[in-house]
């Protein structure tokens, strides 16, 4: 029996409630598929910060290395300075563990969830590979002469050869493993941001090693347009950190909403972090109305990553079945209680084998 070690960081807002349901489904999957695990909880987030003044101690990043994976809920709270906790906890985990891939599948499980007319599950089935350690997220830059008429604010977008090459290479591998058309699209804005020429050139070079993968290119603005007009056109797409952040919220809406979209922050072969892509939705905190499916799908991605592909597949299937049958009629907050959705999916997973 394999024994996994998971670090669990529920965080802020609805984080605790959705993580609880994710863990319920994890327990059901362990029972059905015969693996064993231990989890350790970390209290970091707004409440902890307001009580202690501590965001995320440095020692935690060292401790994280001893786990197989990290399961995170959501970070962010209006009582705390904008971005402070997000940068320390989410950013800290991504940067300090060098989780250079942010893997974001966009998959429609049932036609009725899609806001687009006449689009079917087969039409919306794509994966975004978002670079996760560079771009406008490094906090290079700052504010000068704040509050004066001469105020200047800068934020530098950085791209390294190493950073874009490893993201692009990973994306080619994802495309190769997928059953779909084996097509990889580079999404950038190299016509306006000439620094992104490094992506264009690196993509062309790495493509030489993958003659079996069809490649193409879309500027981010056009990619947003195509996502709505012809989503079936996408298979795997690779893009920069900031564009990947933005376009995957659009992608989440194509699958039915932020209530279902999950992500993996990955350094292949090393401890990686899995989280819903939604935020902490503080207004729903403690109300048992948030949809926990995105956190449950993050658990599925985490299990797939550690090598429990069958358990991951069973969770995905349980989610799909409960949606297709309309037992879970919509992904919007308040449709069904948070704990009830978790129990329904856990029951389906417990019945799977
Ligand atoms: C995400 C989030 C984060 C990001 C925020 C909370 C910093 O929006 O994971 O998509 O921008 O990466
Ligand atoms: Mn985001």
mmCIF file with all atom_site columns, C-alpha atoms in Angstrom, residues 6-8 18-30 35 37 69-72 260-264 273-276 292-309 311-313 315-316 319 345 349:
data_model
loop_
_atom_site.group_PDB
_atom_site.id
_atom_site.type_symbol
_atom_site.label_atom_id
_atom_site.label_alt_id
_atom_site.label_comp_id
_atom_site.label_asym_id
_atom_site.label_entity_id
_atom_site.label_seq_id
_atom_site.pdbx_PDB_ins_code
_atom_site.Cartn_x
_atom_site.Cartn_y
_atom_site.Cartn_z
_atom_site.occupancy
_atom_site.B_iso_or_equiv
_atom_site.pdbx_formal_charge
_atom_site.auth_seq_id
_atom_site.auth_comp_id
_atom_site.auth_asym_id
_atom_site.auth_atom_id
_atom_site.pdbx_PDB_model_num
ATOM 1  C CA . UNK A 1 6   ? 0.081   15.736 1.751   1.00 0.00 ? 6   UNK A CA 1
ATOM 2  C CA . UNK A 1 7   ? 0.431   19.255 3.130   1.00 0.00 ? 7   UNK A CA 1
ATOM 3  C CA . UNK A 1 8   ? -2.941  20.975 3.369   1.00 0.00 ? 8   UNK A CA 1
ATOM 4  C CA . UNK A 1 18  ? -13.969 23.598 -0.054  1.00 0.00 ? 18  UNK A CA 1
ATOM 5  C CA . UNK A 1 19  ? -10.785 21.948 1.208   1.00 0.00 ? 19  UNK A CA 1
ATOM 6  C CA . UNK A 1 20  ? -12.816 19.961 3.750   1.00 0.00 ? 20  UNK A CA 1
ATOM 7  C CA . UNK A 1 21  ? -14.886 18.549 0.880   1.00 0.00 ? 21  UNK A CA 1
ATOM 8  C CA . UNK A 1 22  ? -11.767 17.865 -1.170  1.00 0.00 ? 22  UNK A CA 1
ATOM 9  C CA . UNK A 1 23  ? -10.389 15.850 1.745   1.00 0.00 ? 23  UNK A CA 1
ATOM 10 C CA . UNK A 1 24  ? -13.682 13.962 2.064   1.00 0.00 ? 24  UNK A CA 1
ATOM 11 C CA . UNK A 1 25  ? -13.321 12.854 -1.549  1.00 0.00 ? 25  UNK A CA 1
ATOM 12 C CA . UNK A 1 26  ? -9.630  12.058 -1.014  1.00 0.00 ? 26  UNK A CA 1
ATOM 13 C CA . UNK A 1 27  ? -10.581 9.744  1.852   1.00 0.00 ? 27  UNK A CA 1
ATOM 14 C CA . UNK A 1 28  ? -13.200 8.033  -0.308  1.00 0.00 ? 28  UNK A CA 1
ATOM 15 C CA . UNK A 1 29  ? -10.668 7.567  -3.118  1.00 0.00 ? 29  UNK A CA 1
ATOM 16 C CA . UNK A 1 30  ? -8.124  6.072  -0.706  1.00 0.00 ? 30  UNK A CA 1
ATOM 17 C CA . UNK A 1 35  ? -3.753  3.777  -1.011  1.00 0.00 ? 35  UNK A CA 1
ATOM 18 C CA . UNK A 1 37  ? -1.922  8.837  3.138   1.00 0.00 ? 37  UNK A CA 1
ATOM 19 C CA . UNK A 1 69  ? 2.132   17.284 -2.769  1.00 0.00 ? 69  UNK A CA 1
ATOM 20 C CA . UNK A 1 70  ? 0.433   20.346 -1.322  1.00 0.00 ? 70  UNK A CA 1
ATOM 21 C CA . UNK A 1 71  ? -3.317  20.942 -1.427  1.00 0.00 ? 71  UNK A CA 1
ATOM 22 C CA . UNK A 1 72  ? -4.216  24.617 -1.128  1.00 0.00 ? 72  UNK A CA 1
ATOM 23 C CA . UNK A 1 260 ? -15.143 23.632 -11.368 1.00 0.00 ? 260 UNK A CA 1
ATOM 24 C CA . UNK A 1 261 ? -11.749 24.831 -12.611 1.00 0.00 ? 261 UNK A CA 1
ATOM 25 C CA . UNK A 1 262 ? -8.661  23.354 -10.942 1.00 0.00 ? 262 UNK A CA 1
ATOM 26 C CA . UNK A 1 263 ? -4.941  23.748 -11.427 1.00 0.00 ? 263 UNK A CA 1
ATOM 27 C CA . UNK A 1 264 ? -1.622  22.121 -10.725 1.00 0.00 ? 264 UNK A CA 1
ATOM 28 C CA . UNK A 1 273 ? 0.881   22.254 -5.352  1.00 0.00 ? 273 UNK A CA 1
ATOM 29 C CA . UNK A 1 274 ? -2.758  21.802 -6.385  1.00 0.00 ? 274 UNK A CA 1
ATOM 30 C CA . UNK A 1 275 ? -5.526  24.352 -5.939  1.00 0.00 ? 275 UNK A CA 1
ATOM 31 C CA . UNK A 1 276 ? -8.823  25.544 -7.362  1.00 0.00 ? 276 UNK A CA 1
ATOM 32 C CA . UNK A 1 292 ? -16.330 22.635 -3.757  1.00 0.00 ? 292 UNK A CA 1
ATOM 33 C CA . UNK A 1 293 ? -15.963 20.891 -7.124  1.00 0.00 ? 293 UNK A CA 1
ATOM 34 C CA . UNK A 1 294 ? -12.922 22.929 -8.171  1.00 0.00 ? 294 UNK A CA 1
ATOM 35 C CA . UNK A 1 295 ? -11.141 21.904 -4.961  1.00 0.00 ? 295 UNK A CA 1
ATOM 36 C CA . UNK A 1 296 ? -12.270 18.308 -5.534  1.00 0.00 ? 296 UNK A CA 1
ATOM 37 C CA . UNK A 1 297 ? -10.871 18.439 -9.072  1.00 0.00 ? 297 UNK A CA 1
ATOM 38 C CA . UNK A 1 298 ? -7.625  19.797 -7.607  1.00 0.00 ? 298 UNK A CA 1
ATOM 39 C CA . UNK A 1 299 ? -7.482  16.646 -5.477  1.00 0.00 ? 299 UNK A CA 1
ATOM 40 C CA . UNK A 1 300 ? -7.981  14.596 -8.652  1.00 0.00 ? 300 UNK A CA 1
ATOM 41 C CA . UNK A 1 301 ? -5.069  16.412 -10.320 1.00 0.00 ? 301 UNK A CA 1
ATOM 42 C CA . UNK A 1 302 ? -2.959  15.865 -7.202  1.00 0.00 ? 302 UNK A CA 1
ATOM 43 C CA . UNK A 1 303 ? -3.685  12.132 -7.199  1.00 0.00 ? 303 UNK A CA 1
ATOM 44 C CA . UNK A 1 304 ? -2.882  11.885 -10.878 1.00 0.00 ? 304 UNK A CA 1
ATOM 45 C CA . UNK A 1 305 ? 0.409   13.646 -10.189 1.00 0.00 ? 305 UNK A CA 1
ATOM 46 C CA . UNK A 1 306 ? 1.480   11.296 -7.394  1.00 0.00 ? 306 UNK A CA 1
ATOM 47 C CA . UNK A 1 307 ? 0.654   8.252  -9.524  1.00 0.00 ? 307 UNK A CA 1
ATOM 48 C CA . UNK A 1 308 ? -2.931  7.371  -8.586  1.00 0.00 ? 308 UNK A CA 1
ATOM 49 C CA . UNK A 1 309 ? -4.321  7.843  -12.072 1.00 0.00 ? 309 UNK A CA 1
ATOM 50 C CA . UNK A 1 311 ? -8.379  7.294  -8.424  1.00 0.00 ? 311 UNK A CA 1
ATOM 51 C CA . UNK A 1 312 ? -8.033  10.603 -10.268 1.00 0.00 ? 312 UNK A CA 1
ATOM 52 C CA . UNK A 1 313 ? -10.100 9.251  -13.153 1.00 0.00 ? 313 UNK A CA 1
ATOM 53 C CA . UNK A 1 315 ? -13.103 11.447 -9.154  1.00 0.00 ? 315 UNK A CA 1
ATOM 54 C CA . UNK A 1 316 ? -13.401 13.110 -12.536 1.00 0.00 ? 316 UNK A CA 1
ATOM 55 C CA . UNK A 1 319 ? -18.003 14.811 -10.925 1.00 0.00 ? 319 UNK A CA 1
ATOM 56 C CA . UNK A 1 345 ? -19.120 13.027 -5.035  1.00 0.00 ? 345 UNK A CA 1
ATOM 57 C CA . UNK A 1 349 ? -16.087 7.672  -5.623  1.00 0.00 ? 349 UNK A CA 1
#
